[in-house]
Every structure is written in C-alpha cells, then in structure tokens.
Coordinates of C-alpha atoms and ligand atoms in Angstrom, one line a residue:
X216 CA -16.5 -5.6 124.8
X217 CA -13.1 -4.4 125.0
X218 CA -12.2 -0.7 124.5
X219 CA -10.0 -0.2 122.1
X220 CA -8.3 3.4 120.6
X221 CA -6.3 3.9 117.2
X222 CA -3.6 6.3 117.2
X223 CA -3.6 8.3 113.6
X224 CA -6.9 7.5 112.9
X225 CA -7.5 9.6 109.7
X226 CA -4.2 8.0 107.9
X227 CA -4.5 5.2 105.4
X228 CA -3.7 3.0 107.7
X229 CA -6.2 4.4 110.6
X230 CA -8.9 4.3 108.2
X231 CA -8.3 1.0 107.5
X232 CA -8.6 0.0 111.1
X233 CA -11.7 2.2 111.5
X234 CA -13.2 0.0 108.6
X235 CA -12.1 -3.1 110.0
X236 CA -13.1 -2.7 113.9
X237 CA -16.9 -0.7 113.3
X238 CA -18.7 -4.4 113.6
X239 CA -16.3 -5.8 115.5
X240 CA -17.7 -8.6 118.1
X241 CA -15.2 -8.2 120.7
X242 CA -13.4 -4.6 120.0
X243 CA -15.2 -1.1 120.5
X244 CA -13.7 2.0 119.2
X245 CA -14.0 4.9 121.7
X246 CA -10.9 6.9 121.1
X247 CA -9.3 8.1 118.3
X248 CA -6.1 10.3 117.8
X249 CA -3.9 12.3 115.2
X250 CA -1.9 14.9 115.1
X251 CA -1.9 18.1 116.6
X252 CA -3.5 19.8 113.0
X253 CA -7.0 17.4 113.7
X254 CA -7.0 17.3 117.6
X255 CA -10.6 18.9 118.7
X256 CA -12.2 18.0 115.6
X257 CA -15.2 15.7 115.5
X258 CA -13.5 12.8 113.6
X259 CA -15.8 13.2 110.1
X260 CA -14.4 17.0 109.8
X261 CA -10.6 16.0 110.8
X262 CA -10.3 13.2 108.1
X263 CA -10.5 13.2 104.4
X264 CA -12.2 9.6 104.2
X265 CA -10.6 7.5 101.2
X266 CA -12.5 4.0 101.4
X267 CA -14.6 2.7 99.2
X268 CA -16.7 1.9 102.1
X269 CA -18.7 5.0 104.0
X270 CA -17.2 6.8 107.5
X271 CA -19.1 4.4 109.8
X272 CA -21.8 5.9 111.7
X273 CA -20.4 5.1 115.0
X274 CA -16.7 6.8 114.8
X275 CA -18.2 10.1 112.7
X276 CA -18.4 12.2 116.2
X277 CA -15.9 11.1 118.0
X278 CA -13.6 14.3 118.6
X279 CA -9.9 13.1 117.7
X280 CA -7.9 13.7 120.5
X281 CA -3.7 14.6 120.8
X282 CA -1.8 11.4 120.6
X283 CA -0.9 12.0 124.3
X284 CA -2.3 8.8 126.7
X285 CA -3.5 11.7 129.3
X286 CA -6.0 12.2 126.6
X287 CA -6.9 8.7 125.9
X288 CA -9.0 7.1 129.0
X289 CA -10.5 3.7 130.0
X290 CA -8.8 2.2 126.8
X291 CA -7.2 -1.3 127.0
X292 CA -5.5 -1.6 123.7
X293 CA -4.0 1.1 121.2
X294 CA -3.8 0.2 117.4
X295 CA -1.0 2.4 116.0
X296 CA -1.3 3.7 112.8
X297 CA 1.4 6.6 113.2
X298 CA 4.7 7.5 111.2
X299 CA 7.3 5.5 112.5
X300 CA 9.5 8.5 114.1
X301 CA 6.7 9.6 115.8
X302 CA 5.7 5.9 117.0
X303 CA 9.5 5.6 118.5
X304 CA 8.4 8.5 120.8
X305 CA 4.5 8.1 121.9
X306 CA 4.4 4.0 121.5
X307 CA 6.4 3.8 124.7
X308 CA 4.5 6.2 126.7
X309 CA 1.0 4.4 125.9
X310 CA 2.6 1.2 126.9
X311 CA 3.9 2.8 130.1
X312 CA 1.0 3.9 131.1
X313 CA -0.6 0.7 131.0
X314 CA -2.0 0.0 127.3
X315 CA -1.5 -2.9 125.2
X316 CA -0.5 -1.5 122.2
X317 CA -0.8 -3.3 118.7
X318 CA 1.7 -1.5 116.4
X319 CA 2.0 -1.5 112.5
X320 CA 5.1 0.9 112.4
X321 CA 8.8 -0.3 112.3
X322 CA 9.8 1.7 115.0
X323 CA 9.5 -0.8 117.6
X324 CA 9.6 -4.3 115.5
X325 CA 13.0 -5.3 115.9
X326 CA 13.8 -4.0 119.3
X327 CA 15.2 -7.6 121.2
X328 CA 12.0 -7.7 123.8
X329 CA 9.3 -6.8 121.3
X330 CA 7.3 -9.2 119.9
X331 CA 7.1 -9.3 115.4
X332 CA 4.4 -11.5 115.4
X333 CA 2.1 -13.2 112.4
X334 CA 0.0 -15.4 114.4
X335 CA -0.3 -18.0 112.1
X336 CA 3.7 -17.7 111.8
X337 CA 5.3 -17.5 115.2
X338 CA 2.5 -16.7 117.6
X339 CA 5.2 -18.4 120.5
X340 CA 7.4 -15.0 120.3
X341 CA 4.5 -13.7 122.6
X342 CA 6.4 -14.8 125.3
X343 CA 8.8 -11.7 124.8
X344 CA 6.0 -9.7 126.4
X345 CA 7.1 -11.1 130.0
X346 CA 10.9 -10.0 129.2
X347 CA 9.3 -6.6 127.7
X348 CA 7.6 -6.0 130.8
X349 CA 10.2 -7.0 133.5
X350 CA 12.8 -4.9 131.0
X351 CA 11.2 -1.6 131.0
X352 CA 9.1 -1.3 134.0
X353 CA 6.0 -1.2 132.0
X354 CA 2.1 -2.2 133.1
X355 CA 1.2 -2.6 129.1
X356 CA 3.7 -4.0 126.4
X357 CA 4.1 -3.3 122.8
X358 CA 3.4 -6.2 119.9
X359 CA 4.0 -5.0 116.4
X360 CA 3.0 -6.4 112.5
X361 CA 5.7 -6.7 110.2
X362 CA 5.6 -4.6 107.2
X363 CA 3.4 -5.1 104.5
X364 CA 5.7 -6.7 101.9
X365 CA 7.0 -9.4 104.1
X366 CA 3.8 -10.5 105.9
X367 CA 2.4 -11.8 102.9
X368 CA 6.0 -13.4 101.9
X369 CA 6.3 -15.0 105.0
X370 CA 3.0 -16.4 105.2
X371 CA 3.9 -18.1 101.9
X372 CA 7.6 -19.1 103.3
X373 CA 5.9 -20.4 106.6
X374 CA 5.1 -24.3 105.4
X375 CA 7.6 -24.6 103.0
X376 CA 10.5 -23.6 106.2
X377 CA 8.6 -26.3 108.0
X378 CA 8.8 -29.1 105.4
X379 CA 11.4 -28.1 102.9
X380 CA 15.2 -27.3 103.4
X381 CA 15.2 -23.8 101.9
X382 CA 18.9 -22.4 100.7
X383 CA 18.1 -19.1 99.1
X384 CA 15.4 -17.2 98.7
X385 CA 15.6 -14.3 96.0
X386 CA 12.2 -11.7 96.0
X387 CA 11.0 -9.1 93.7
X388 CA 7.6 -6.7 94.9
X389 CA 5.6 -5.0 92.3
X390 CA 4.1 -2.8 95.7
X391 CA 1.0 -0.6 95.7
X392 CA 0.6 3.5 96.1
X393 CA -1.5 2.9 99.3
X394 CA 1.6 1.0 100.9
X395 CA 3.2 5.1 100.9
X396 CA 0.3 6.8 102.0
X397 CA -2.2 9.2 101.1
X398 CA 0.5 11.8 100.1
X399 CA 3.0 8.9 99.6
X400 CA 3.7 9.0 95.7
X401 CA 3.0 11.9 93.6
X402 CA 0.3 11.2 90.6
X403 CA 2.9 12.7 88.1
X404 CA 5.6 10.1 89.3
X405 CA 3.1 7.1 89.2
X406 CA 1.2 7.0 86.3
X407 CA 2.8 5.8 83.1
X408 CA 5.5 4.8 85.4
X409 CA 7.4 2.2 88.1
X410 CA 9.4 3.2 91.0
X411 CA 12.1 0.8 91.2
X412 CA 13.1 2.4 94.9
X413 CA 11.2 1.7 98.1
X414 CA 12.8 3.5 101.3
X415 CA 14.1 1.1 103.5
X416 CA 11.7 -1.6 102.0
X417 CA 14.4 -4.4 101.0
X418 CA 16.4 -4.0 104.5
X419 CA 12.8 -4.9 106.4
X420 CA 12.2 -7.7 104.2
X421 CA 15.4 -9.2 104.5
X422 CA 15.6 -8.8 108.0
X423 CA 11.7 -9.1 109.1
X424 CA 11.3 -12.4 107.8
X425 CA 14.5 -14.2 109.0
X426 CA 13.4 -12.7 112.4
X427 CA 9.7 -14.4 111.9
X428 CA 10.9 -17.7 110.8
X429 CA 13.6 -17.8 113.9
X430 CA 13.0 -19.9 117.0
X431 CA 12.1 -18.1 120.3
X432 CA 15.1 -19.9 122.4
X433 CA 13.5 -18.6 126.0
X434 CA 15.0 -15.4 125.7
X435 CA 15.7 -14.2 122.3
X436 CA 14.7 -14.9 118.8
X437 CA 17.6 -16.5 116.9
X438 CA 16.8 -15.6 113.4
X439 CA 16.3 -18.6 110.3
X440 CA 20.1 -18.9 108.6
X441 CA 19.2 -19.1 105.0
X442 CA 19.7 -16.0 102.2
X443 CA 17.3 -13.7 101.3
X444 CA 17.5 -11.0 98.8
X445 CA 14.7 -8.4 98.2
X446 CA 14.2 -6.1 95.0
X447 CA 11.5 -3.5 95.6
X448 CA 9.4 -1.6 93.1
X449 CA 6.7 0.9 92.9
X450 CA 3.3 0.5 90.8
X451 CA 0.3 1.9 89.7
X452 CA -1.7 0.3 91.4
X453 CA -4.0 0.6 94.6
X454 CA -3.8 -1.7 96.9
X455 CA -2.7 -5.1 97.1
X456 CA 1.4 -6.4 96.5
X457 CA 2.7 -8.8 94.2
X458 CA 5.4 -10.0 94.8
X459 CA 7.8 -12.6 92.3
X460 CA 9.3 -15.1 94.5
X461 CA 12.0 -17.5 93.5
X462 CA 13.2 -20.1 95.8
X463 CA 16.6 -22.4 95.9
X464 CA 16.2 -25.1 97.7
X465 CA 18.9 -27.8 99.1
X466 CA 16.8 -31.0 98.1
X467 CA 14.6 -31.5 95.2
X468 CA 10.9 -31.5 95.0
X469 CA 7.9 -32.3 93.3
X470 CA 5.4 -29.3 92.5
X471 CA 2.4 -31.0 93.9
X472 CA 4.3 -31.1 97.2
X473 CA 4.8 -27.2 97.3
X474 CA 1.1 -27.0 96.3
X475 CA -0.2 -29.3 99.0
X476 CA 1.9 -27.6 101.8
X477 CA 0.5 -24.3 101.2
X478 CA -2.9 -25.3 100.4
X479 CA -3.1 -27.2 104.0
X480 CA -1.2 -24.7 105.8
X481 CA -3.0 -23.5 109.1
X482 CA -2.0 -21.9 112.0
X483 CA -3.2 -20.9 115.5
X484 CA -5.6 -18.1 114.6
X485 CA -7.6 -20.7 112.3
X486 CA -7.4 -23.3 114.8
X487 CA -8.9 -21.0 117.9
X488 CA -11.5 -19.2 115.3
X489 CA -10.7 -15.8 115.5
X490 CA -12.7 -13.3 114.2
X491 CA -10.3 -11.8 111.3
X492 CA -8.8 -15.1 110.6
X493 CA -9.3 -16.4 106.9
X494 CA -10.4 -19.8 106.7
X495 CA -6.9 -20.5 104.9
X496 CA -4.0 -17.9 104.9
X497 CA -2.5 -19.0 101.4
X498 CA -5.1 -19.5 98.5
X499 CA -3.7 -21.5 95.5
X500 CA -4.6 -20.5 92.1
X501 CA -4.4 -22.5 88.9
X502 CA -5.0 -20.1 86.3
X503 CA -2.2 -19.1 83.8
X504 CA -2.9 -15.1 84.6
X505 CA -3.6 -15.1 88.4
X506 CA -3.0 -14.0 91.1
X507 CA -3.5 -10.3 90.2
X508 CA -4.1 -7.1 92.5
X509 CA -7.2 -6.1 91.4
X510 CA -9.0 -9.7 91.3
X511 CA -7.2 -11.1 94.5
X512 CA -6.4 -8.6 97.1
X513 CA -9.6 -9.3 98.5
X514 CA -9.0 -12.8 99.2
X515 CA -10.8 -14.3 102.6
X516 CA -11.5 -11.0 103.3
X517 CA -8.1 -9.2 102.7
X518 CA -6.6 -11.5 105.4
X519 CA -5.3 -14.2 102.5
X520 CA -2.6 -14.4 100.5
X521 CA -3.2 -15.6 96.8
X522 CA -0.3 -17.8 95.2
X523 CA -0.3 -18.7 91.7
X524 CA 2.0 -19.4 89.1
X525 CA 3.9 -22.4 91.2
X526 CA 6.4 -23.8 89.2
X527 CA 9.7 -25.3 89.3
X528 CA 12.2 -23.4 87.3
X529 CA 14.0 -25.0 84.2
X530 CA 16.9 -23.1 84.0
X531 CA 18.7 -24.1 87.9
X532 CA 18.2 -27.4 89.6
X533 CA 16.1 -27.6 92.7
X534 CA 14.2 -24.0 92.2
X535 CA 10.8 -23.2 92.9
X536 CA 8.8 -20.1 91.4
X537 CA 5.7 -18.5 92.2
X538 CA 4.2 -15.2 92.5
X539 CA 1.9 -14.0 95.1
X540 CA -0.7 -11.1 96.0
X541 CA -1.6 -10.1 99.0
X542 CA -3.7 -6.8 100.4
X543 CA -1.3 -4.2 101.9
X544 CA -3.7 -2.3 103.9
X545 CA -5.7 -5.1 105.3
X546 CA -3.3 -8.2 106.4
X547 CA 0.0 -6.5 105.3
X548 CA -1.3 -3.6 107.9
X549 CA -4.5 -3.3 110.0
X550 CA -6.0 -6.4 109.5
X551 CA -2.1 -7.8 110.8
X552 CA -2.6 -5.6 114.5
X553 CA -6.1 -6.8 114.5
X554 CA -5.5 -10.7 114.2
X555 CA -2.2 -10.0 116.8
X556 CA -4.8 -8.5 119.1
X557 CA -7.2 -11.2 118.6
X558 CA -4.8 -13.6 119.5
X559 CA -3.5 -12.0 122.8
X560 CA -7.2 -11.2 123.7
X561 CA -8.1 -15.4 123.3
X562 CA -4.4 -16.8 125.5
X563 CA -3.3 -13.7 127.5
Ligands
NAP912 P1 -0.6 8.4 106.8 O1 -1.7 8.1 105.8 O2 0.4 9.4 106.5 O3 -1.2 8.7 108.2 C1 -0.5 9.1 109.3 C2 -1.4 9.3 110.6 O4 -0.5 9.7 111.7 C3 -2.4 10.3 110.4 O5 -3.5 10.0 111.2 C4 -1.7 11.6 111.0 O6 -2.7 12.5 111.5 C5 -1.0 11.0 112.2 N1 0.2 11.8 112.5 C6 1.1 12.4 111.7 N2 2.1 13.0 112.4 C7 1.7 12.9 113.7 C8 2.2 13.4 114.9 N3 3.3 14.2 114.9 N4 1.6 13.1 116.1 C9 0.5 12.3 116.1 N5 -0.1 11.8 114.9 C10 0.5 12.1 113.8 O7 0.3 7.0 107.0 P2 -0.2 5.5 106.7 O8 0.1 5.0 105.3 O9 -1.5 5.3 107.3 O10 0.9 4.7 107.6 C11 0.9 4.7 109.0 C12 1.9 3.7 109.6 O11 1.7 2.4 109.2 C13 3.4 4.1 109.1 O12 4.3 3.8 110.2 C14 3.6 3.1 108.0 O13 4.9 2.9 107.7 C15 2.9 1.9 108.5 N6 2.4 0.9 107.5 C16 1.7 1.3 106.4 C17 1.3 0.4 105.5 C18 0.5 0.7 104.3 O14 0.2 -0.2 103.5 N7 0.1 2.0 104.1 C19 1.6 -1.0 105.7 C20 2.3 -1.4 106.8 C21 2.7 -0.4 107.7 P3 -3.1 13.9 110.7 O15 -4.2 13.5 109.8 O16 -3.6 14.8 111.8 O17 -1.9 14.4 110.1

C-alpha cells in the first residue's frame, strides 16, 4: 500500500477524497491536514461531515495536523484539497520536500512545467514532470486536475477533436452549490434563484481545455487553435454540472457519427484498469429529458460523464448540440486527483 495524505481534509473537496480513498486497494490514508483552526483535533471533532455516506471508521481519529510537510511523515503522495491562495504557497513546499502531490486547485495548473492532466485526455503531458523536476530543484513534482466545469467538457470534446475538425465551440454551465463550497453560496441567494456569475469560472474553461486538447511538443504544451466561449451560471442544485454545449464544426456530419465517437471513446485509464476508472468516460443517453443532475451525476460511479440531447442544430449549417452532466465533486474534483494518481502509480 501506498501512504497517501490529503491536505484540507474536512473541506468539500477533502471529504470527498476521504470517501473515495477509505477502501481503496492501493492508497492508505494516514495523514490528514487543515487549517490552523482544526490542527490537534481528532479528525471526527475538527470536521463538520456533509456526505451522504458516514465518516469512515478508519480516518475518525486521525488528529489533523498543520498543513506544514514537517508535520506530515512517511507519506508518498499529497491530495490537495486547499483554497487556491493558500495551495500557491504550501503545494511547493510538499513537492520540495519530496512528495508527489495530486492537486485539484488552480493555483498551480497552468504554470508551463506542470502537468493539467485528464488521463483519458492527455495522459502524455506527464512528461512535464522531468522538466518540473530539473526546473525547480525538486525530489517530488506537482500534477494538478482541471476544474470541475471543464473536465467534464473536455472529456466530451476529447473524440470529437480527434475525429472531427472543430471551429467553435460555444458553452453554457448550469453549475452546482457544492462546486463553491460548504460556505460557498448563501441559502438566501440560491433558492428561488440563478447566479449567472462564477468567479473566474469562464477564464478556466476557456483556457483549461485548449491547454488539455494541445500537443505536448517535447517541451511545452502548444494549446488546440479553435474558439471557445464559456457562459457560467449558478443553480440550485447539489452536485453534479450541466453544462449546454454547442459546437461549429468546419465539415458536416451525421448524428450517429457524434454518437458512435463518444459512445466508443476510451482512453488509457480504461485500457490499464485502474481502479477509479469508469468502464466508459462518456455515457449516451437517448431519452428526450436526460441527462439531469440528480438522475446522472452518479454515472459509473461519479467518474462518467452523461451526454444526452445530441442533435444537430437547424438554425446554422454544420452545428452540433448536446448537453452534458457530470459530478463536480467526484471526477470534476477528487475522483480527477485520484485517477491522475492512479495513473502515475501504474507508468512512473
Ligand atoms: P472548502 O470546503 O472551503 O475547504 C477548504 C479546506 O482547506 C478545509 O479543509 C480548510 O480547513 C482548509 N484550509 C482553509 N484555509 C487554510 C489554510 N490557511 N491553511 C491550511 N488549510 C486551510 O473548499 P472546497 O470546495 O473543498 O475546495 C477545495 C479546493 O478544490 C479549492 O481550491 C477549489 O477551488 C477546488 N475545487 C473544488 C471543486 C468543487 O466542486 N468543490 C471542484 C474543483 C476544484 P478548515 O476546515 O480547518 O478551515
């Protein structure tokens, strides 16, 4: 077994990654950190537990340490689950000091030598570790997940880059409260209500999954050339984003052709079995009314992204529309750093 920590373990995200690594085969949690407020605590007493699933048994008395890597000892990799100004600080040091550290914040993601990986997407911009290491002087390295949003457009763009000649890609999220936090979005904002303002949100999507789709050259990533345009919005819901997704394309198509692309898509976690990997990462569905949040976020575990409504549009020529679901907490977030882990555990 492998021993792994998560740095701010009682957030949304750290729960989440708590959840998701009690039974796993390969990855034992024995350290967990926060913030200064729930260091010393036994980690039942330090977090206020929001899953639908129970505080496993064997992370209840685990005393939260500091987010400090003097306090954090025989641990090989570090899931970060911390705020992103306070990941630009501490995700340095744990690498310095020798960790592998899997990262969920945007802090780090489009630094030149860090990897933004989707392993199903671009599992070659790995390589960037070497140039990381060699860079910074560091014995560990730091891979990140992009954000939540784009993972689960990108899976979706993946096979249709590959086969298709995209021109334009236009986007609009209907995103979950989870996606904020715990303390994210006030009640009295939410309910009865939409957001139509995400921090920051459009700018990662636009430039995330440009940076995903581009080609590792030996050195750099040169990101994909075609336009992308994000509109971001705030529900009432959850967990799990859906997101409307309208694609231009240079040549025409035939529907069945978008379907089968999707449907066959696979990539490298499904072909080496990992443990978090869904069977397929894009699930088509046929009905009228589907995908929705609440009946598909839990596809293939969380880990797939449901696509329904595909379409080609009958107002401009060559235009495809769809609109997708996928969970935010588990693959737009922990379940992303888990599978990236995975991954580097299996070839590295
Ligand atoms: P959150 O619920 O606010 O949790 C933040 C965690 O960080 C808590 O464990 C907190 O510990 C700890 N923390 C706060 N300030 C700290 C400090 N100064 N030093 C050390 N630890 C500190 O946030 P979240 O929703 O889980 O998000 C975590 C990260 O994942 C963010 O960067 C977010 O952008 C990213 N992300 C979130 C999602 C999502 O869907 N939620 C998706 C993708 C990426 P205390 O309990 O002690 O305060």
């Amino acid at each position: 077994m492998v021993n792994v920590g998560i740095l701010g373990a009682t957030g949304m995200v750290g729960q989440r990654f708590i959840q998701l690594l009690a039974d796993h085969p390969e990855f034992e949690i024995t350290a967990l950190t926060a913030s200064q407020r729930s260091a010393g605590k036994r980690y039942e007493d330090a977090a206020t537990w929001h899953l639908d699933t129970g505080i496993p048994e064997s992370v209840k008395d685990i005393t939260v340490v500091d987010t400090d890597p003097a306090e954090v000892k025989d641990v090989e990799i570090v899931f970060s689950a911390l705020p992103t100004d306070t990941a630009a600080v501490v995700e340095p040091k744990f690498a310095a000091a020798g960790m592998k550290v899997a990262s969920n914040a945007s802090a780090m993601r489009m630094e030149p030598d860090v990897p933004l990986v989707i392993p199903e997407v671009n599992p070659d911009h790995l390589e960037l570790i070497e140039t990381q290491q060699k860079n910074r002087g560091w014995d560990g390295f730091i891979v990140t997940n992009p954000n939540c949003s784009t993972i689960a457009l990108t899976l979706t763009l993946k096979p249709l880059y590959d086969q298709f000649n995209i021109k334009r890609v236009y986007v609009s999220t209907m995103q979950a409260v989870s996606g904020a936090g715990y303390n994210g979005v006030p009640s009295m904002a939410i309910v009865d209500n939409l957001v139509p303002f995400i921090g920051g949100e459009e700018e990662k999507m636009e430039s995330e999954t440009l940076h995903l789709l581009g080609e590792y050259d030996g050195e750099s990533v040169v990101p994909a050339n075609f336009g992308l345009s994000a509109s971001c919005n705030r529900v009432a819901v959850l967990d799990g984003h859906t997101e409307a997704v309208f694609i231009e394309m240079e040549d025409d198509f035939e529907v069945d052709e978008i379907k089968e692309s999707l449907a066959s898509f696979r990539g490298m976690p499904q072909k080496l079995n990992l443990h978090s990997a869904p069977e397929a990462p894009v699930v088509i569905r046929e009905e009228d009314n589907r995908p929705q949040p609440r009946m598909d976020r839990n596809t293939g575990n969380g880990m797939a992204v449901s696509v329904g409504r595909i379409r080609k549009d009958e107002v401009f020529s060559k235009s495809l529309k769809y609109v997708l679901v996928g969970h935010n907490t588990i693959r737009g977030a922990a379940g992303a750093s888990i599978l990236n882990a995975e991954l580097i555990n299996e070839i590295m």
